[in-house]
Structures are given as C-alpha cells and as structure tokens.
PDB file of C-alpha atoms in Angstrom:
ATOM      1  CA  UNK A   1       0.000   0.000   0.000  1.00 42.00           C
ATOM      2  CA  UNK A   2       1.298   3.388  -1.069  1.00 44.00           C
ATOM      3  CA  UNK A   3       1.871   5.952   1.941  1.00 51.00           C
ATOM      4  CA  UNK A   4       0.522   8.871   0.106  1.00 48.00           C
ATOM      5  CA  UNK A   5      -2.943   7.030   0.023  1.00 55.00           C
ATOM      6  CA  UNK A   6      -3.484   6.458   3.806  1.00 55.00           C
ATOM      7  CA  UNK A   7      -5.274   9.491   4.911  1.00 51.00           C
ATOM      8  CA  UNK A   8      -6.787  11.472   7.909  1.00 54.00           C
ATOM      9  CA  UNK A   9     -10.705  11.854   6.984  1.00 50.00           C
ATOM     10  CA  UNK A  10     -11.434  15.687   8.247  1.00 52.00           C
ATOM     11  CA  UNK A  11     -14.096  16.181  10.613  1.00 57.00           C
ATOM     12  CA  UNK A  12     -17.412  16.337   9.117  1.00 70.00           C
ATOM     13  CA  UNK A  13     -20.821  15.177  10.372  1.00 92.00           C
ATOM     14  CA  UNK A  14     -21.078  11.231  10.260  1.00 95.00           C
ATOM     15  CA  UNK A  15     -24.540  11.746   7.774  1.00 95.00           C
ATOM     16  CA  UNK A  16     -22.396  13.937   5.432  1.00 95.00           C
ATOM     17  CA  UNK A  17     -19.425  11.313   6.030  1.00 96.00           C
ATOM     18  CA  UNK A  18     -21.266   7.776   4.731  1.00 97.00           C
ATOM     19  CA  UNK A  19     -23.000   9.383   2.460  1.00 96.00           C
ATOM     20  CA  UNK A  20     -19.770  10.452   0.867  1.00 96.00           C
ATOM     21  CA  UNK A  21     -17.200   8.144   2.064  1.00 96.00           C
ATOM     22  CA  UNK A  22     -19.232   5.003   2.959  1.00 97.00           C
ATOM     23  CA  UNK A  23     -18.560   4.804   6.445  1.00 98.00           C
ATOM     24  CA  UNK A  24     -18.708   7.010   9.569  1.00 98.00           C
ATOM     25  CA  UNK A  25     -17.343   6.254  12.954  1.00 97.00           C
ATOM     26  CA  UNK A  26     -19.995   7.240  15.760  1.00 97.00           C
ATOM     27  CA  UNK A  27     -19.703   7.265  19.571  1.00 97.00           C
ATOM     28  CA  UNK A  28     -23.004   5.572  20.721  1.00 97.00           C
ATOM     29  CA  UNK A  29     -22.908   3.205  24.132  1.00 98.00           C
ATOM     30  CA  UNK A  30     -20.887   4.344  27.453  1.00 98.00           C
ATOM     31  CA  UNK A  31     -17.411   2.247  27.094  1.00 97.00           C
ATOM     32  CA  UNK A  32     -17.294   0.379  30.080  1.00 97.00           C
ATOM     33  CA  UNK A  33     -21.128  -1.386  29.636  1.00 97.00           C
ATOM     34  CA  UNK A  34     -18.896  -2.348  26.149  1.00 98.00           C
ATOM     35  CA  UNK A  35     -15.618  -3.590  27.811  1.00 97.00           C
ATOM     36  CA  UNK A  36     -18.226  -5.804  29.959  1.00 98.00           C
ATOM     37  CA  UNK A  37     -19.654  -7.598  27.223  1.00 98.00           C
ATOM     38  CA  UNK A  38     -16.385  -8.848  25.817  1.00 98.00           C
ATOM     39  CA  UNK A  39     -17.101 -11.180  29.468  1.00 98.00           C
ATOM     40  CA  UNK A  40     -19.799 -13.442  27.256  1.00 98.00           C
ATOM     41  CA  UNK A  41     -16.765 -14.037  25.229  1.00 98.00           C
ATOM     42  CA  UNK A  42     -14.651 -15.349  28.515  1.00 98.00           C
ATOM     43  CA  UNK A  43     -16.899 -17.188  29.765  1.00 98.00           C
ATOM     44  CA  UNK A  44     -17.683 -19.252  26.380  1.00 98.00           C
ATOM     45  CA  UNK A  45     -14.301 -19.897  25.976  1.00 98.00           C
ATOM     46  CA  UNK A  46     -14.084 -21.365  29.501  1.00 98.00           C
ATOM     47  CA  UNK A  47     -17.237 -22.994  28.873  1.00 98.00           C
ATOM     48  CA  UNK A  48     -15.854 -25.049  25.847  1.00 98.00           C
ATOM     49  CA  UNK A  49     -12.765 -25.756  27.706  1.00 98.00           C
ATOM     50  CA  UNK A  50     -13.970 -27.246  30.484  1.00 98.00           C
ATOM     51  CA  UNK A  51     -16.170 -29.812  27.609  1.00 98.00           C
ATOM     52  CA  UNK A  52     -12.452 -30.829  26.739  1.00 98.00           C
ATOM     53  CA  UNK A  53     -10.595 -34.052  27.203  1.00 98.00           C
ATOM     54  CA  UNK A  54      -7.419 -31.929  27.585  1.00 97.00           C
ATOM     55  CA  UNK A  55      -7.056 -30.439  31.583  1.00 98.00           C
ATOM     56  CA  UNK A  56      -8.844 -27.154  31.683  1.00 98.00           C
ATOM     57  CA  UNK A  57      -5.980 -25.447  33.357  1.00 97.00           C
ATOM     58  CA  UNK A  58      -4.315 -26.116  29.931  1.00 97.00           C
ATOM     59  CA  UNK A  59      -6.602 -23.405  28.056  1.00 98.00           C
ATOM     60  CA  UNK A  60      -4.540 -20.885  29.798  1.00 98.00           C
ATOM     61  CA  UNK A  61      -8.129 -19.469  32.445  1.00 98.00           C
ATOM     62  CA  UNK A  62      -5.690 -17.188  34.125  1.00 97.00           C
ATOM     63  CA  UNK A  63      -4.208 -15.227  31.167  1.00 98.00           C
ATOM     64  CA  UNK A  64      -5.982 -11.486  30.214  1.00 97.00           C
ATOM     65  CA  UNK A  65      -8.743 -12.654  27.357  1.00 97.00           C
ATOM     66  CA  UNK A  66      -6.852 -10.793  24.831  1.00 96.00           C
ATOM     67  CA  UNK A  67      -3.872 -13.363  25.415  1.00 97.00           C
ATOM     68  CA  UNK A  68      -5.761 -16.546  25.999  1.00 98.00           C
ATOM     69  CA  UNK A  69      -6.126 -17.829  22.201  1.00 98.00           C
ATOM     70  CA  UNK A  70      -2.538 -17.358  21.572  1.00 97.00           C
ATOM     71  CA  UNK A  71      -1.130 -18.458  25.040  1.00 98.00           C
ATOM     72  CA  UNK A  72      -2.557 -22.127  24.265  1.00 98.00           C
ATOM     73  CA  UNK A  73      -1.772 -21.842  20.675  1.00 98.00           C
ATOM     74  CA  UNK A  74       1.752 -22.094  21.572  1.00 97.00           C
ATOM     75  CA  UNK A  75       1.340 -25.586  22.765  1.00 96.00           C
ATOM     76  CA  UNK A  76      -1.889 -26.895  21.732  1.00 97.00           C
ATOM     77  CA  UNK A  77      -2.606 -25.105  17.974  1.00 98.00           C
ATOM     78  CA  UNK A  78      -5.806 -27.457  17.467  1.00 98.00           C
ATOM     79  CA  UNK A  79      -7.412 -26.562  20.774  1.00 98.00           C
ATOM     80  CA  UNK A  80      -6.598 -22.811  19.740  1.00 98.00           C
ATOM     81  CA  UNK A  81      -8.566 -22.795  16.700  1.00 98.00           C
ATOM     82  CA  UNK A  82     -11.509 -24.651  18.037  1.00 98.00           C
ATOM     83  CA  UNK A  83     -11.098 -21.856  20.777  1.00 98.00           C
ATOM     84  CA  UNK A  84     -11.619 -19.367  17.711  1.00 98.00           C
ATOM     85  CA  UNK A  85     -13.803 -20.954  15.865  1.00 98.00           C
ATOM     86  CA  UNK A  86     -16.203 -21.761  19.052  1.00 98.00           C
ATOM     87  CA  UNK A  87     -16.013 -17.421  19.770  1.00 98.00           C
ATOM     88  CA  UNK A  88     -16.952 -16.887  15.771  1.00 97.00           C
ATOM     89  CA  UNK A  89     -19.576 -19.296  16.077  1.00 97.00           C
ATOM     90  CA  UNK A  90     -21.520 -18.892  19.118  1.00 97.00           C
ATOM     91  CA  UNK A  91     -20.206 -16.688  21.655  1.00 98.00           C
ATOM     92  CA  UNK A  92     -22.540 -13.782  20.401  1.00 98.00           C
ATOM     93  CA  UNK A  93     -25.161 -15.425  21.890  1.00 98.00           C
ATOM     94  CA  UNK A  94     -23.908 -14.081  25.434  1.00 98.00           C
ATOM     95  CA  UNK A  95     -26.525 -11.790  27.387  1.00 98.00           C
ATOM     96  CA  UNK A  96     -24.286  -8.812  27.505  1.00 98.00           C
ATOM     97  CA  UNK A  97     -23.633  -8.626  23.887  1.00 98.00           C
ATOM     98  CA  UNK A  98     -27.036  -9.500  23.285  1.00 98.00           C
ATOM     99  CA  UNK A  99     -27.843  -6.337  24.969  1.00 98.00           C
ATOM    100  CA  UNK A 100     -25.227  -4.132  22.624  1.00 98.00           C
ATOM    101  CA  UNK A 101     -26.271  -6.296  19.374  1.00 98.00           C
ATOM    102  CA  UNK A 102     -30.547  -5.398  20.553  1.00 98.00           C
ATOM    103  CA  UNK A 103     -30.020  -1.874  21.633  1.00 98.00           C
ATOM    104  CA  UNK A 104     -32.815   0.361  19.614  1.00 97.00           C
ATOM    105  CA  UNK A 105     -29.955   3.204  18.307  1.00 97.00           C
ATOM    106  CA  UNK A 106     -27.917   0.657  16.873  1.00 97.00           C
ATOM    107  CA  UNK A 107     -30.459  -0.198  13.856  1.00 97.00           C
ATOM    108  CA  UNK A 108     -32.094   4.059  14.362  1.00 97.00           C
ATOM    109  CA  UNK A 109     -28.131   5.175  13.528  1.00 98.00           C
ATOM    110  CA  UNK A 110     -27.866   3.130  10.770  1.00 98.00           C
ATOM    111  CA  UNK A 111     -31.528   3.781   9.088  1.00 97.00           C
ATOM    112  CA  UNK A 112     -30.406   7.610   9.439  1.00 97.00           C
ATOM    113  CA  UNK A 113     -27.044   7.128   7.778  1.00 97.00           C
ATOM    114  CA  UNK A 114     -28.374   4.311   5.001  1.00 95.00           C
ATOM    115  CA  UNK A 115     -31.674   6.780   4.751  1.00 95.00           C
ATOM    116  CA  UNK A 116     -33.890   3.486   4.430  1.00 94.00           C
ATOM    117  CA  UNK A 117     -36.012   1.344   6.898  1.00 96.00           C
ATOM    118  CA  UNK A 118     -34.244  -1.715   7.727  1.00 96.00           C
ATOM    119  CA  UNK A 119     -35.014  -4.816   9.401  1.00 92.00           C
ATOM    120  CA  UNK A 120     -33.564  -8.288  10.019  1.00 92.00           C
ATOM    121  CA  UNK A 121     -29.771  -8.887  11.201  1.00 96.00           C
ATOM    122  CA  UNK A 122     -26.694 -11.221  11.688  1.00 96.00           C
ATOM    123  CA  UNK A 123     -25.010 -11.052  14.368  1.00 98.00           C
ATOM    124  CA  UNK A 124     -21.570 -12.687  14.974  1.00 98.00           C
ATOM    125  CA  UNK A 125     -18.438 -12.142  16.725  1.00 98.00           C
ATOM    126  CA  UNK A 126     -14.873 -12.166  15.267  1.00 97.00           C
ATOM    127  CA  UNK A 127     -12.000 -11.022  16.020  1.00 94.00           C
ATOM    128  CA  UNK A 128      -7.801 -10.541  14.944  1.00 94.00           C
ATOM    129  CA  UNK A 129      -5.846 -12.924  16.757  1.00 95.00           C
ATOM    130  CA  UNK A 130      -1.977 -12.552  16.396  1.00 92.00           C
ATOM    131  CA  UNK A 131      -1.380 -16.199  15.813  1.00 94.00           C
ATOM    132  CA  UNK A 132      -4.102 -16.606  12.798  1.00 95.00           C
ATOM    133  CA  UNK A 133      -2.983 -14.151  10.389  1.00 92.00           C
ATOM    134  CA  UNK A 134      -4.638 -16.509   7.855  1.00 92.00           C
ATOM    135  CA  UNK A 135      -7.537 -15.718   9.275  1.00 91.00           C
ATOM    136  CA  UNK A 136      -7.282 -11.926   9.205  1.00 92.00           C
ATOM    137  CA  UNK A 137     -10.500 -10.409   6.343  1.00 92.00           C
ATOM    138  CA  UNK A 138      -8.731  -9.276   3.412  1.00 93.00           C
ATOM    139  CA  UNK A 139     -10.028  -6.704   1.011  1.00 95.00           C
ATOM    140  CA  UNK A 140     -13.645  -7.469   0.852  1.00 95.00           C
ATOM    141  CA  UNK A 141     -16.876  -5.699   1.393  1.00 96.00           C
ATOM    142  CA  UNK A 142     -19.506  -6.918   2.962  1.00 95.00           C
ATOM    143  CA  UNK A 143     -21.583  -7.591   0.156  1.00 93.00           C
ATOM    144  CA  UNK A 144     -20.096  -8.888  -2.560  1.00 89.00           C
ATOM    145  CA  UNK A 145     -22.928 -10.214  -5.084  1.00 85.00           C
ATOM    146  CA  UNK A 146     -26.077  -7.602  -5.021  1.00 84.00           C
ATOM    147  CA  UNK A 147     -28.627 -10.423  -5.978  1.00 81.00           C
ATOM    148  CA  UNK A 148     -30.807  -9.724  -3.637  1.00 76.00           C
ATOM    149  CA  UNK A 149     -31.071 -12.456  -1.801  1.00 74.00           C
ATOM    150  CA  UNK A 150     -29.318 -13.719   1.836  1.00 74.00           C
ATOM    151  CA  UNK A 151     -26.468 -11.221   2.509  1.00 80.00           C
ATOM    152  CA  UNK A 152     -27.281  -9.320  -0.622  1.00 85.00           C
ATOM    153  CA  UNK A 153     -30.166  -7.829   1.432  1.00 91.00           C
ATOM    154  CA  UNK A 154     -27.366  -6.990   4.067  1.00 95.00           C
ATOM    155  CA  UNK A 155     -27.945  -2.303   3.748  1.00 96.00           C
ATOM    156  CA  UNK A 156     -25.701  -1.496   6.746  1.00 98.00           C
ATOM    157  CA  UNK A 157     -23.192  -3.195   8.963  1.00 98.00           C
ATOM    158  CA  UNK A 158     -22.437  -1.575  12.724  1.00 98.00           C
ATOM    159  CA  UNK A 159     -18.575  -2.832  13.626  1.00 98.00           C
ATOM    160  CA  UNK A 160     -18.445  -2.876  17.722  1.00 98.00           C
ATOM    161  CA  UNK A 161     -15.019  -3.225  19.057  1.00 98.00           C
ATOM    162  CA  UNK A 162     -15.050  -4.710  22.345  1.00 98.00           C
ATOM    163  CA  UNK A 163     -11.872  -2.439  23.177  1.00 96.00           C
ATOM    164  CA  UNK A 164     -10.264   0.159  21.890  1.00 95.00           C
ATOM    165  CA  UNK A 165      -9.173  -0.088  17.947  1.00 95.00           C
ATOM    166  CA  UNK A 166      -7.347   1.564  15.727  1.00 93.00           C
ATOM    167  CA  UNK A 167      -4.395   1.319  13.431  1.00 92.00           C
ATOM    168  CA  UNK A 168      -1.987  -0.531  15.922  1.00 87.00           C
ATOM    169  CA  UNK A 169      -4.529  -2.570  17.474  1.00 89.00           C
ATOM    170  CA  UNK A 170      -6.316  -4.519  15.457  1.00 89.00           C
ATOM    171  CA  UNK A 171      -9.066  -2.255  13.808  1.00 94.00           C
ATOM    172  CA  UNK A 172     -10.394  -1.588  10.244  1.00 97.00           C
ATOM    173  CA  UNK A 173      -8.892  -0.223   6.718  1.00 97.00           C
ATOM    174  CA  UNK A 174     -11.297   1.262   4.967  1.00 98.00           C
ATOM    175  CA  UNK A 175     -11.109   2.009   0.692  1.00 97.00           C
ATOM    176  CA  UNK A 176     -13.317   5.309   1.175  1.00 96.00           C
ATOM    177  CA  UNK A 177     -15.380   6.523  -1.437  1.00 95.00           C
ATOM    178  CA  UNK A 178     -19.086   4.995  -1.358  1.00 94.00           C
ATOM    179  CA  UNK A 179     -19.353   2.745  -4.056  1.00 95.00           C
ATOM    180  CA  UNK A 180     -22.361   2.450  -6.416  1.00 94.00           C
ATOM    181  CA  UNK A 181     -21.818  -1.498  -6.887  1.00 93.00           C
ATOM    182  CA  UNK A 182     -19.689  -4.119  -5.222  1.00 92.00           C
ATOM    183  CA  UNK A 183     -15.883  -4.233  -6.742  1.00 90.00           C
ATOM    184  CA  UNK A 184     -15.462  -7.455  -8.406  1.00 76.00           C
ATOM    185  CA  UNK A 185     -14.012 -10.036  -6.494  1.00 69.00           C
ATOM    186  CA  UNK A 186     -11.435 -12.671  -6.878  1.00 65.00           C
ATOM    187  CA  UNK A 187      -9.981 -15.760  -4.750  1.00 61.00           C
ATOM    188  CA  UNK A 188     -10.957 -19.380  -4.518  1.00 58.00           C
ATOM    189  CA  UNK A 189     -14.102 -18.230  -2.257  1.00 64.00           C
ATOM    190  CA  UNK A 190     -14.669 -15.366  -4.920  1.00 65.00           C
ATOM    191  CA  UNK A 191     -15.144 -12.504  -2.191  1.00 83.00           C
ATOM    192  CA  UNK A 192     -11.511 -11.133  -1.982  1.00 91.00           C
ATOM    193  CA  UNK A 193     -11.330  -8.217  -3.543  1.00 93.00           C
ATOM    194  CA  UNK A 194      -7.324  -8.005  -5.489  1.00 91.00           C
ATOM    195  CA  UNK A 195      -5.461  -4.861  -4.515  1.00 91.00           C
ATOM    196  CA  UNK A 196      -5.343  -3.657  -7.850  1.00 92.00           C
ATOM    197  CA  UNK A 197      -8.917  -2.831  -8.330  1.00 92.00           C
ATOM    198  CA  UNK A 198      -8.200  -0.463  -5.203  1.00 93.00           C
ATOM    199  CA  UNK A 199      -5.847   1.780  -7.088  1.00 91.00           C
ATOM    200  CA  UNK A 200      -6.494   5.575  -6.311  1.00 89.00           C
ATOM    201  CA  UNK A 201      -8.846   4.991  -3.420  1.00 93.00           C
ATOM    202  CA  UNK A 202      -8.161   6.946  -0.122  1.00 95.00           C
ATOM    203  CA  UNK A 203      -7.340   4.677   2.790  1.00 96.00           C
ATOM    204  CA  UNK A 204      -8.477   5.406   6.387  1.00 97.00           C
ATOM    205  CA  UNK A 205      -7.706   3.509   9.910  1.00 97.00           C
ATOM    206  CA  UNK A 206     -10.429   4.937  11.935  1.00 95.00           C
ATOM    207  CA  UNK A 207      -9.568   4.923  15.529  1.00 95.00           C
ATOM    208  CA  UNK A 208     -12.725   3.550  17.042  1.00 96.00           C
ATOM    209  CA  UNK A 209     -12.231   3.658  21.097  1.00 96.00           C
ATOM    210  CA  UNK A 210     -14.244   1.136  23.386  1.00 97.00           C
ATOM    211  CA  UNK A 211     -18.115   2.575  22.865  1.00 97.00           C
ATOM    212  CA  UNK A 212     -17.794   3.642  19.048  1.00 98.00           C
ATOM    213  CA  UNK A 213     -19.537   1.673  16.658  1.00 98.00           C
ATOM    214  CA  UNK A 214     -17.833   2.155  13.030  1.00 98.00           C
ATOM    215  CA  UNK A 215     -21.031   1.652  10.704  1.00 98.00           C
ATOM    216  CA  UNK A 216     -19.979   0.661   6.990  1.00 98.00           C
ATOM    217  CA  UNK A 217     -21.992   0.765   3.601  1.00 98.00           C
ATOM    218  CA  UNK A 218     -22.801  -2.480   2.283  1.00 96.00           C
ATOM    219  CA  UNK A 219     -20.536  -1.676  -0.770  1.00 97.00           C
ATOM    220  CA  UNK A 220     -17.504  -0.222   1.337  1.00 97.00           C
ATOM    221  CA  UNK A 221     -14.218  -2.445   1.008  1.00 97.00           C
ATOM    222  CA  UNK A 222     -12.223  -2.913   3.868  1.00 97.00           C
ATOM    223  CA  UNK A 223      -9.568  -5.055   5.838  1.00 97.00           C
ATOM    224  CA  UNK A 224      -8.916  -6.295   9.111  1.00 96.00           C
ATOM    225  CA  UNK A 225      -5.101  -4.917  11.077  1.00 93.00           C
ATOM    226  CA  UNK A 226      -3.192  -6.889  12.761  1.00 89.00           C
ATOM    227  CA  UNK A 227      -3.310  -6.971  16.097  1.00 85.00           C
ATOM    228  CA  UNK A 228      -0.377  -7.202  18.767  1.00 86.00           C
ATOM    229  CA  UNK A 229      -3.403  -8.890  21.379  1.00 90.00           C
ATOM    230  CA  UNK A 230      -6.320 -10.389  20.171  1.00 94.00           C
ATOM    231  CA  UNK A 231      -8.908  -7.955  19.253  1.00 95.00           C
ATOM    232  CA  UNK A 232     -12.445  -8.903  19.617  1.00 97.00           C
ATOM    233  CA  UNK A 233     -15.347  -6.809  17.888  1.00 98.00           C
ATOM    234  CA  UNK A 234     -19.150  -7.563  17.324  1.00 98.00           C
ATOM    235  CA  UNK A 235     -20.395  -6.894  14.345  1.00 98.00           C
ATOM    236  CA  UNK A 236     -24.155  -6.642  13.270  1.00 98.00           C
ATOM    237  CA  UNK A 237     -24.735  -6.965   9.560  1.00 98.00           C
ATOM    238  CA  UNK A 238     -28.402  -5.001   8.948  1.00 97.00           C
ATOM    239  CA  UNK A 239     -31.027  -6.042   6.041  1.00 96.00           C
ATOM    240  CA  UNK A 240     -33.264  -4.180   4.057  1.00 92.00           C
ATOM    241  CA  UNK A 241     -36.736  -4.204   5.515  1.00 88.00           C
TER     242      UNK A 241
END
C-alpha cells in the first residue's frame, strides 16, 4: 500500500461522512457497559474448555482474554482454533452482547445514515488474533454479489469493538469513497477483492475507542489490522426491511 494514500478523513458530520465516504465512525454506548460484554466471550471460551478431554488449566483461564487464544496456541494449535472458531460461532449469543447487538440506536443510527427502513440482522463475533494471520478479512466488502437475496439484502453493517481499535490494534482499513456497486471479487471463495482494483482509493484507519460503533456501507471495502493482542469486535450486519 502506497503511503501517500493512507489518509486522515477531516471532521465532518457522520450523515455527510457515509453518504460520501461510505462509512462514519460514531460514539453511541458508554465504554465500560462495552468492555463488559467482551465477558460473554470469557466465559464461552471457559465454557468449551472445560467440555475438553485436555485439563482445563491447559486453556490458559488465568491469562488477560486478549492473550488466551494465543497463550494455548503455543502448545496446543488445534485446541486454539476450536477456541476461535467456538467465539466466531456462538459466543454472540452471550446476554451482555445481546444487549449491545438489541439496543434500539444501533439499527435508528444506521436507518439515518443508510436513509432506508431496515429490518432483520446477523449477528456474529470475530475477532484478529496474532497467531491466525490466515484468518485476518482481506479486502472485501460486505456484500459482494447484489442479488438480492441472503447477505445481498445486508444495507448497513455496525462494527463494535469490544476495546479500543485503531491502526496498531487490530481495527479496520477502509477504501473510502461509497461505491455504487460491489468491486469485483477474486480468490478461490470469490469474495476477496485483489489490490489492484483499489488503485487511487483513499485509505483510512479509523480509531474507534471502546463505545464507538464504526457503521460501513454495504458496498464499502475494507480489511482487518493486525493486532499485537487479540482484538475482539461484534459486528451486526443489517437487512433491508
């Protein structure tokens, strides 16, 4: 990625700023009730643990949450990607990010900023772990075939990081510029969007603290950091109504 491409967006009103840009970074729920919720995602990784054959104090309980994946990785790679794979799958389901994921002014902001009704969401967690860079989201957007149908209904996706994010620690790169149409894709799944096709789009690295929700167009490419400690983030894809 060329330097002289990565820019700071100026400060304009987050309406004015998707419209134009396809994305806008708003502060919307107090940042500790956020910091909370990433607990759900503790407690389902001691919850799958403890289903294990291997000894429970082998998942690493007592490391800081944003160690714990990579901390058994070291000696047990299998168990750590079950450990991921369990938090992608399921741990969304927890109360507290239940809570963030139902809360009215997540789907009111996005309506406001999309300027349509919408109605019907995924919800999953995921997250940038420092010993899956595989698994890192290249260049993609979030809808990449606009049939219609399953996530081609998806209008608006809110992006919660569970703590503070930014360029250093794990957040988003965005290609700004709201696109009329999805950029073609390529790759064996046929979502990953080459680097090419990017040529002569602005880059941004929001920094989205603990309480912002980044809220992306449907058509908005954009890439997952690495992180130095595992980043978790939930993100709520929105349909049309």
């Amino acid at each position: 990625m060329a330097d002289d491409h990565l820019v700071r967006p100026r400060p304009m009103n987050a309406e004015t700023l998707f419209a134009g840009q396809g994305y806008a970074a708003v502060p919307l729920f107090d940042p500790e009730i956020v910091r909370a919720a990433a607990g759900d995602i503790a407690e389902h990784v001691d919850r799958v643990s403890r289903a294990l054959y291997l000894p429970f104090e082998q998942s690493c309980p007592d490391a800081p949450l944003s160690e714990r994946i990579d901390r058994v990785y070291a000696h047990e790679r299998s168990v750590a990607n079950l450990l991921r794979v369990a938090v992608c799958t399921d741990a969304h389901r927890g109360p507290k990010l239940q809570a963030l994921a139902n809360d009215p002014r997540l789907i009111e902001t996005a309506e406001r900023l999309g300027g349509r009704a919408l109605a019907g969401k995924i919800v999953r967690v995921r997250a940038s772990i420092a010993c899956f860079p595989e698994h890192r989201h290249a260049w993609h957007s979030d809808v990449a075939r606009d049939d219609g149908t399953g996530c081609g209904k998806v209008m608006v996706t809110a992006w919660i990081p569970l703590s503070d994010a930014g360029p250093e620690s794990g957040g988003l790169e965005i290609a700004a510029g709201r696109q009329p149409a999805p950029l073609a894709s390529e790759g064996d799944d046929g979502f990953e969007i080459p680097e090419w096709r990017l040529a002569g789009l602005p880059r941004v690295q929001p920094e989205c603290p603990a309480g912002t929700v980044l809220f992306l167009d449907r058509f908005t490419p954009h890439r997952t950091l690495p992180a130095r400690a595992t980043r978790f983030a939930l993100v709520i894809w929105m349909k049309a109504a």
